[in-house]
Amino acid sequence: MMKRKGEDEPWALEPEAMAETVDLEGRWRDLDRLLLRPGYIVGPGFEPGIELRDMIKDDCRVLVIGAGGLGCELLKDLALTGFGNIEVIDMDTIDVSNLNRQFLFRMRDVGQPKAKIAAERVMERVKGVNVVPHYCRIEDKDPFFFRGFQIIVLGLDSLEARSYINAVVCGFLEYESDGSPDLTTIKPMVDGGTEGFKGHARVIIPGLTPCFQCSMWLFPPQVTFPLCTLAETPRSPAHCIEYVHLIQWGQDRPGETFDADNTEHMKWIFEQAARRAEQYNINGVTYILTQGVVKNIIPAIASTNAIVAATCALETLKIATMCSKGMDVFMQYTGTDGVYMRTFQNEKDPNCVVCSPGVPVEVEPDITLKQFIDTILKDSRFENKISMPSVSLQGENLYMQAPPVLEEETRPNLEKALRTLMNGEGGILNINDRKLKGTLRVQVIFKDVDMDAGGCG
Amino acid sequence: MYYAENLRVIVHGAVCVNSGAFHVSGQEEVVVRLDVTESAPKKRCLVKEATPGVQAMAQRNKKYDRQLRIWGEQGQSALEKANICVLNAGPTGSETLKNLVLGGIGSFTVVDGSDIQASDLGNNFLIEWSSLGKRRASAVCSLLHEMNESVMPKFVDESPESIIESNPAFFRQFSLVIATQLSEFALAKLDLICRQYNAILLVARSYGFIGHVSISVEEHDVIEAKPDNRVEDLRFHKPWPELRRLVQEFDIDTKDPIVHKHIPFGILLIKILEDWKADHGGQMPSSLRELKAAITSRKRELDEDNYNEALKAAYLVTSPPSLKPEFLAVLKDRNVEIDAGSSDFWIMVAALKHFMENEGEGEPPLDGSVPDMHSFTDYYIRLQQVYQAKAEADAAAVEERVRNLLKQIGRDPDGISRTSIKHFCKNARNLRVYRYPSIADKYSSQVRTEFQKLLAAADNSNAAFYVLLLAVDRLAGTNKRYPGTVDAEFEEDLALLKAAAADVLSEIGCHGASIPEDLVGEMCRFGAAELHCVAAVVGGIAAQEAIKLLTGQFMPLSGPLIYNAITATATVLDV
């Protein structure tokens, strides 16, 4: 029995469009049990009702970063959780080896942009959802782009990309003068990751829960081999492969850039590695291992992605509607020995350079702004993070490196006493730099100021 | 090999390439098109046009590369040989199947007897908008086939309950039956049928924010447990003669500083231990600290990586890895007393036991692997060869015992292949045997104290939800509907559910325990909802378990699992 919604609703103007978006009576029956009824274990401010369902359908914009194993699942999960406005960003094209888990893609799609195909397939299957694809790198987007979403969900496979987006999103965060985060500037992120039968999901509420940078230690360090082992005392097949990949290629094929997706290149590495292994009496160099070592391939299966992505989507629903309590911020899953699925609450780093109210920097009381800038440039905590910093105080520019007009206008401040510029007290300075992905907050502490009066005045 | 098999399944009669789904009753056979021709124009399946086997295999290996790196060719071909059955094609069944079809399961049959309703379009990705009003089994089956055309799809358009009642022999053909969204009563019957036909039963259920996955089978043996923290069995504490002889060849006090820092740490540890014992009347060091001091005293430079590694691994000498209780339980199992009806697995276990009691001197066969050690290539390779030779010799000794045992019980002495025995020996330390009580027993008998403790724990509501899942089924049995499905009856259902939960508690022997009010309230609020995301988690867990059971690799659940989407946790219960 098909029942149309009120004709007076603004989106119901075009009959054709309406046929696409109109909802059948009872379509969301299962979700409605959670969204339309009061609950017993819910988040703060949960207000059940049709408005809540309409809110996630019409007003809540969710960005999914990555349209791979997790991304495909996330798009499906969010669409079938009632989210009506989703965008997805991915720079990759579809490869044959994606097909064992990235279920929105088929053999005929190989070579096509993942974001585009994924968006099309989800819209085809789940009527009423709008999925906008972005076939590009996340770095290509203006930070302003990310501001336009209520929640950002990450389905990424690299630490670098996670770090980047974390810095951008934490950069939106502003703190009140008492050091508490300005709630209107918080943009929640939900992050997932998998490897084989294992995975994690976590919720990052910048300013309130640990950000990606705070808990960097959770990720194991990458395995690297010492160069002398590769060159002089190889003992494993991987040593032989890495030698050819990192050293011999440059010697034997100077001027040629190695491309891991070029079959001829990969075959050459394999053959040379096999030869080297034979010389050293080492067994076990295979083509598959060569690919695995050179491309640092992480094994991946459909089921683990399904578990992690759905966990992320459920937390996204909770953040958007408060229909249930949020999980403790970090969930770990291991399926190799029975099933282990637990959460824990890890600690925020109070001095985190990305999300804290300010990294404490102690300075002499009579320091000038110029001397302050030199101090932070020399500070090892900011090494390689800043090169030409601009400094501002609660929206007021103290010194700007660019554009030239502003630079000239603020240049006189460089020789002024920092303490005077900061109205006689320590406090938070915002540092911006081309090298930074977001804003760096520095908490200035003048040395003679009583510790109790320090901080944010 | 696999493709060749499929190519033979060429068919007479109606070929419906587009729908890809076929009813199993009647005389039709099933057509399978190879996915390797996916990119080519769609064509009828003809043997002559099929891509040559080599190329097809290469394409298949590429497609499954990311999982072949986990379970290998052996695991993959086990999946490709499997014939599984999935009961009910709601989101839980569909998501479970989706994960298995993507991984290249051999063939599946989906059993469902319902019409597609509006709610299916809100929670199931494997149903198209245009299928509204059609039959769910065929719709889901057809989209699954479209997802991976290497998989052989079938469906049966009938309710699982009615097949369980009227045609138990139907289940004979399957190696694994995955029952989703079935109540306790239907499961208890199905379990008896599966046990009769030697099919593994995997149960998956999504109910509001709660999920349940459990396994039922008489016995499941695991050779390749692949534990995360693999024990390095290096025998530094009791080197065998060949290893001792190799150590003698090294002068670890060499004057040459380059050689001094390129002797593998295994050699260092054994030699330093030997010297220690010579100086201390044959005694072992009394503590790890003593041994470390002895190592440090031989170290010359700070940057001697081999010595740093020796210090890190010194604990392997003072507290060598012990055999796990699960492994010892396998050796003591009743099935070690073999007879003509024993399985290959138990014959190998019996041989292993004899090996350990005799030439193995209490140890299982050495697996032969050696971790990387900072060293000259040649030194390391020589050490590696000594370990491999010992592993070979151990496996040969076990093999001889296997052959003798086979002869004793009147079977062909060559009935178990050398490859199988070697594989068994390589993984011997981590053997596991799982046995699960029948579902009828599980639900009717008293629970263990571990469960009672968990139920009383304030920080874990998962045991309480297990009780509530049993309670909603009981209530549905008498009331003909699940609690909380009708808004107007909510308050009444709440009281009924509370009473039903109390009944379940006393039935399973948890007298005096109670279920928190807010959990009862939540359970009633769920109103038997099958949420897509909860189904995706449950379907993901069920698919992982299915893969573990079918490949015989990794370690499956040891008891029923409760998944809780409120806390994003799962608990494996000991009931």
CSV table of C-alpha atoms in Angstrom, one decimal, chain B residues 120-402:
chain,number,residue,atom,x,y,z
B,120,ASP,CA,12.4,-4.4,3.5
B,121,LEU,CA,13.2,-1.3,1.5
B,122,GLY,CA,14.3,0.5,4.7
B,123,ASN,CA,16.6,-2.2,6.1
B,124,ASN,CA,17.9,-4.5,3.3
B,125,PHE,CA,20.4,-3.4,0.7
B,126,LEU,CA,19.8,-6.6,-1.3
B,127,ILE,CA,16.3,-5.7,-2.3
B,128,GLU,CA,15.4,-3.3,-5.1
B,129,TRP,CA,12.7,-0.7,-5.0
B,130,SER,CA,11.0,-2.4,-7.9
B,131,SER,CA,10.7,-5.7,-6.1
B,132,LEU,CA,8.1,-4.5,-3.7
B,133,GLY,CA,5.4,-7.1,-3.4
B,134,LYS,CA,7.5,-9.8,-5.0
B,135,ARG,CA,9.0,-12.8,-3.2
B,136,ARG,CA,12.0,-12.1,-1.0
B,137,ALA,CA,13.9,-15.3,-1.6
B,138,SER,CA,14.3,-14.9,-5.3
B,139,ALA,CA,14.9,-11.1,-5.1
B,140,VAL,CA,17.8,-11.4,-2.7
B,141,CYS,CA,19.2,-14.5,-4.4
B,142,SER,CA,19.3,-12.7,-7.8
B,143,LEU,CA,21.1,-9.6,-6.4
B,144,LEU,CA,23.6,-11.8,-4.6
B,145,HIS,CA,24.4,-13.6,-7.8
B,146,GLU,CA,24.9,-10.3,-9.6
B,147,MET,CA,27.4,-9.4,-6.9
B,148,ASN,CA,29.7,-12.4,-7.7
B,149,GLU,CA,28.8,-14.5,-10.6
B,150,SER,CA,31.4,-17.2,-9.7
B,151,VAL,CA,29.0,-18.3,-6.9
B,152,MET,CA,26.3,-20.8,-7.6
B,153,PRO,CA,23.0,-19.3,-6.3
B,154,LYS,CA,19.8,-21.1,-5.4
B,155,PHE,CA,16.7,-20.2,-3.5
B,156,VAL,CA,13.7,-22.0,-2.0
B,157,ASP,CA,10.5,-20.0,-1.7
B,158,GLU,CA,9.2,-21.5,1.5
B,159,SER,CA,9.3,-20.5,5.1
B,160,PRO,CA,12.2,-22.1,7.1
B,161,GLU,CA,9.9,-23.2,9.8
B,162,SER,CA,7.8,-25.2,7.3
B,163,ILE,CA,10.9,-26.9,5.8
B,164,ILE,CA,12.2,-27.8,9.2
B,165,GLU,CA,8.8,-29.4,10.0
B,166,SER,CA,8.1,-31.1,6.7
B,167,ASN,CA,11.4,-31.8,4.9
B,168,PRO,CA,14.3,-32.3,7.3
B,169,ALA,CA,16.2,-34.3,4.6
B,170,PHE,CA,16.5,-31.0,2.6
B,171,PHE,CA,19.4,-30.1,5.0
B,172,ARG,CA,21.4,-33.2,4.1
B,173,GLN,CA,23.2,-31.5,1.2
B,174,PHE,CA,24.8,-28.6,3.2
B,175,SER,CA,28.1,-28.4,5.0
B,176,LEU,CA,26.9,-25.3,6.9
B,177,VAL,CA,23.4,-24.0,7.7
B,178,ILE,CA,23.1,-20.4,8.8
B,179,ALA,CA,19.8,-19.8,10.6
B,180,THR,CA,18.9,-16.2,10.9
B,181,GLN,CA,16.0,-14.6,12.9
B,182,LEU,CA,14.7,-18.0,14.0
B,183,SER,CA,13.2,-18.4,17.5
B,184,GLU,CA,14.5,-20.8,20.1
B,185,PHE,CA,11.9,-23.5,19.3
B,186,ALA,CA,12.6,-23.7,15.6
B,187,LEU,CA,16.3,-23.7,16.3
B,188,ALA,CA,16.1,-26.6,18.7
B,189,LYS,CA,14.5,-28.7,16.0
B,190,LEU,CA,16.8,-27.6,13.3
B,191,ASP,CA,19.8,-28.4,15.5
B,192,LEU,CA,18.7,-32.0,15.8
B,193,ILE,CA,18.4,-32.3,12.0
B,194,CYS,CA,21.8,-30.7,11.4
B,195,ARG,CA,23.5,-33.0,13.9
B,196,GLN,CA,21.9,-35.9,12.2
B,197,TYR,CA,23.3,-34.9,8.8
B,198,ASN,CA,26.7,-33.6,10.1
B,199,ALA,CA,26.1,-30.0,9.0
B,200,ILE,CA,27.4,-27.2,11.2
B,201,LEU,CA,24.7,-24.9,12.4
B,202,LEU,CA,25.4,-21.2,12.8
B,203,VAL,CA,22.8,-19.1,14.5
B,204,ALA,CA,22.5,-15.3,13.8
B,205,ARG,CA,20.0,-13.0,15.2
B,206,SER,CA,19.4,-9.2,15.3
B,207,TYR,CA,16.9,-7.8,17.7
B,208,GLY,CA,16.9,-4.0,18.1
B,209,PHE,CA,20.3,-3.0,19.4
B,210,ILE,CA,21.1,-6.6,20.4
B,211,GLY,CA,22.7,-9.4,18.3
B,212,HIS,CA,23.3,-13.0,18.9
B,213,VAL,CA,25.7,-15.4,17.1
B,214,SER,CA,26.3,-19.0,18.2
B,215,ILE,CA,27.6,-22.3,16.8
B,216,SER,CA,26.2,-25.7,17.2
B,217,VAL,CA,28.1,-28.8,16.1
B,218,GLU,CA,29.1,-32.1,17.8
B,219,GLU,CA,32.8,-31.5,17.2
B,220,HIS,CA,35.0,-29.0,15.2
B,221,ASP,CA,38.7,-29.7,15.0
B,222,VAL,CA,41.2,-26.9,14.2
B,223,ILE,CA,44.7,-27.6,13.0
B,224,GLU,CA,45.6,-24.2,11.7
B,225,ALA,CA,44.5,-22.1,14.7
B,226,LYS,CA,46.9,-19.2,13.6
B,227,PRO,CA,47.1,-17.6,17.0
B,228,ASP,CA,48.0,-13.9,17.1
B,229,ASN,CA,50.8,-14.3,19.6
B,230,ARG,CA,52.5,-17.3,18.0
B,231,VAL,CA,54.7,-19.0,20.5
B,232,GLU,CA,58.3,-19.1,19.3
B,233,ASP,CA,59.3,-22.7,19.9
B,234,LEU,CA,63.1,-22.4,19.8
B,235,ARG,CA,64.2,-24.9,22.5
B,236,PHE,CA,67.1,-22.7,23.7
B,237,HIS,CA,66.6,-24.3,27.1
B,238,LYS,CA,67.1,-27.8,25.8
B,239,PRO,CA,69.0,-27.8,22.4
B,240,TRP,CA,69.1,-31.1,20.6
B,241,PRO,CA,72.5,-32.7,19.6
B,242,GLU,CA,72.6,-31.1,16.0
B,243,LEU,CA,71.9,-27.7,17.4
B,244,ARG,CA,74.5,-28.1,20.2
B,245,ARG,CA,77.0,-29.2,17.5
B,246,LEU,CA,76.3,-26.1,15.5
B,247,VAL,CA,76.8,-23.9,18.5
B,248,GLN,CA,80.2,-25.5,19.1
B,249,GLU,CA,81.3,-24.2,15.7
B,250,PHE,CA,81.1,-20.6,16.9
B,251,ASP,CA,83.6,-18.8,18.9
B,252,ILE,CA,81.5,-16.2,20.5
B,253,ASP,CA,84.5,-14.6,22.2
B,254,THR,CA,86.2,-14.0,18.8
B,255,LYS,CA,88.6,-11.1,18.6
B,256,ASP,CA,87.1,-9.9,15.4
B,257,PRO,CA,84.6,-7.2,16.4
B,258,ILE,CA,82.6,-7.5,13.2
B,259,VAL,CA,82.1,-11.2,13.6
B,260,HIS,CA,81.3,-10.7,17.3
B,261,LYS,CA,78.3,-8.6,16.5
B,262,HIS,CA,77.1,-10.8,13.7
B,263,ILE,CA,76.5,-14.1,15.6
B,264,PRO,CA,72.8,-14.9,15.8
B,265,PHE,CA,71.3,-14.4,19.2
B,266,GLY,CA,70.1,-18.0,19.3
B,267,ILE,CA,73.7,-19.2,19.2
B,268,LEU,CA,74.7,-16.6,21.8
B,269,LEU,CA,71.9,-17.7,24.2
B,270,ILE,CA,72.6,-21.4,23.9
B,271,LYS,CA,76.4,-20.9,24.3
B,272,ILE,CA,76.1,-18.5,27.3
B,273,LEU,CA,73.6,-20.8,29.0
B,274,GLU,CA,76.0,-23.7,28.5
B,275,ASP,CA,78.9,-21.8,30.0
B,276,TRP,CA,76.7,-20.7,32.9
B,277,LYS,CA,75.8,-24.3,33.6
B,278,ALA,CA,79.4,-25.4,33.4
B,279,ASP,CA,80.3,-22.8,36.0
B,280,HIS,CA,77.4,-23.6,38.3
B,281,GLY,CA,77.5,-27.3,38.6
B,282,GLY,CA,75.0,-27.9,35.8
B,283,GLN,CA,72.3,-25.6,37.4
B,284,MET,CA,70.2,-23.3,35.3
B,285,PRO,CA,70.3,-19.6,36.1
B,286,SER,CA,67.9,-19.0,39.0
B,287,SER,CA,66.4,-15.9,37.5
B,288,LEU,CA,66.1,-14.0,34.3
B,289,ARG,CA,68.2,-11.2,35.8
B,290,GLU,CA,71.1,-13.6,36.4
B,291,LEU,CA,71.0,-14.8,32.8
B,292,LYS,CA,70.8,-11.2,31.5
B,293,ALA,CA,73.8,-10.2,33.6
B,294,ALA,CA,75.7,-13.1,32.0
B,295,ILE,CA,74.7,-11.9,28.5
B,296,THR,CA,75.7,-8.3,29.3
B,297,SER,CA,79.1,-9.4,30.5
B,298,ARG,CA,79.9,-10.9,27.1
B,299,LYS,CA,78.6,-7.8,25.2
B,300,ARG,CA,81.3,-5.4,24.1
B,301,GLU,CA,79.7,-2.4,22.4
B,302,LEU,CA,76.4,-0.7,22.9
B,303,ASP,CA,75.3,-1.1,19.3
B,304,GLU,CA,75.7,-4.9,19.1
B,305,ASP,CA,72.2,-5.6,17.9
B,306,ASN,CA,72.7,-9.4,18.3
B,307,TYR,CA,73.3,-9.0,22.0
B,308,ASN,CA,70.4,-6.6,22.4
B,309,GLU,CA,68.2,-9.2,20.7
B,310,ALA,CA,69.6,-11.9,23.0
B,311,LEU,CA,68.7,-9.8,26.1
B,312,LYS,CA,65.2,-9.3,24.8
B,313,ALA,CA,64.8,-13.0,24.1
B,314,ALA,CA,66.5,-14.3,27.3
B,315,TYR,CA,63.1,-15.0,28.9
B,316,LEU,CA,62.7,-17.9,26.4
B,317,VAL,CA,65.5,-19.7,28.2
B,318,THR,CA,64.3,-19.1,31.8
B,319,SER,CA,60.6,-19.5,31.1
B,320,PRO,CA,60.3,-21.5,27.8
B,321,PRO,CA,56.8,-21.5,26.3
B,322,SER,CA,54.5,-24.0,28.0
B,323,LEU,CA,51.9,-26.1,26.3
B,324,LYS,CA,48.5,-24.5,26.4
B,325,PRO,CA,45.6,-26.1,28.4
B,326,GLU,CA,43.5,-26.4,25.3
B,327,PHE,CA,46.3,-28.4,23.6
B,328,LEU,CA,46.7,-30.7,26.6
B,329,ALA,CA,43.0,-31.2,26.7
B,330,VAL,CA,43.2,-32.5,23.1
B,331,LEU,CA,45.8,-35.0,24.1
B,332,LYS,CA,43.6,-36.2,26.9
B,333,ASP,CA,40.4,-36.4,24.8
B,334,ARG,CA,38.4,-39.6,24.7
B,335,ASN,CA,38.9,-39.8,20.9
B,336,VAL,CA,42.6,-40.3,21.3
B,337,GLU,CA,41.7,-44.0,21.8
B,338,ILE,CA,41.3,-44.7,18.1
B,339,ASP,CA,39.5,-47.4,16.2
B,340,ALA,CA,38.7,-48.1,12.6
B,341,GLY,CA,36.0,-45.4,12.6
B,342,SER,CA,38.3,-42.6,13.8
B,343,SER,CA,38.9,-39.5,11.7
B,344,ASP,CA,42.2,-38.7,10.2
B,345,PHE,CA,42.5,-35.9,12.7
B,346,TRP,CA,42.3,-38.2,15.7
B,347,ILE,CA,44.6,-40.7,14.2
B,348,MET,CA,47.2,-37.9,13.8
B,349,VAL,CA,46.5,-36.8,17.4
B,350,ALA,CA,47.1,-40.3,18.6
B,351,ALA,CA,50.4,-40.5,16.7
B,352,LEU,CA,51.3,-37.1,18.1
B,353,LYS,CA,50.7,-38.3,21.6
B,354,HIS,CA,52.9,-41.4,21.2
B,355,PHE,CA,55.6,-39.2,19.7
B,356,MET,CA,55.5,-36.8,22.6
B,357,GLU,CA,55.7,-39.7,25.1
B,358,ASN,CA,58.6,-41.2,23.3
B,359,GLU,CA,61.1,-39.6,21.0
B,360,GLY,CA,59.6,-36.1,21.4
B,361,GLU,CA,60.6,-36.1,25.1
B,362,GLY,CA,57.4,-34.3,26.1
B,363,GLU,CA,57.5,-31.7,23.3
B,364,PRO,CA,55.3,-31.6,20.2
B,365,PRO,CA,57.2,-31.6,16.8
B,366,LEU,CA,59.3,-28.5,16.2
B,367,ASP,CA,57.6,-26.2,13.6
B,368,GLY,CA,61.0,-25.3,12.2
B,369,SER,CA,60.5,-21.6,11.9
B,370,VAL,CA,63.2,-19.2,13.2
B,371,PRO,CA,62.6,-15.5,13.8
B,372,ASP,CA,64.9,-13.0,12.0
B,373,MET,CA,68.2,-12.6,13.9
B,374,HIS,CA,70.8,-9.9,13.4
B,375,SER,CA,73.6,-11.9,11.8
B,376,PHE,CA,75.7,-12.7,8.8
B,377,THR,CA,73.5,-14.3,6.1
B,378,ASP,CA,75.5,-17.5,6.2
B,379,TYR,CA,75.3,-17.9,10.0
B,380,TYR,CA,71.6,-17.4,10.0
B,381,ILE,CA,70.9,-19.7,7.1
B,382,ARG,CA,72.9,-22.5,8.8
B,383,LEU,CA,70.9,-22.0,12.0
B,384,GLN,CA,67.7,-22.0,10.1
B,385,GLN,CA,68.7,-25.3,8.3
B,386,VAL,CA,69.3,-27.0,11.6
B,387,TYR,CA,65.8,-26.0,12.8
B,388,GLN,CA,64.2,-27.1,9.5
B,389,ALA,CA,66.1,-30.4,9.6
B,390,LYS,CA,64.8,-31.1,13.1
B,391,ALA,CA,61.2,-30.2,12.1
B,392,GLU,CA,61.5,-32.6,9.1
B,393,ALA,CA,62.8,-35.4,11.4
B,394,ASP,CA,60.0,-34.8,13.9
B,395,ALA,CA,57.4,-34.9,11.2
B,396,ALA,CA,58.9,-38.1,9.7
B,397,ALA,CA,58.7,-39.7,13.1
B,398,VAL,CA,55.1,-38.7,13.5
B,399,GLU,CA,54.4,-40.0,10.0
B,400,GLU,CA,55.8,-43.4,10.8
B,401,ARG,CA,53.6,-43.6,13.9
B,402,VAL,CA,50.6,-42.5,11.8
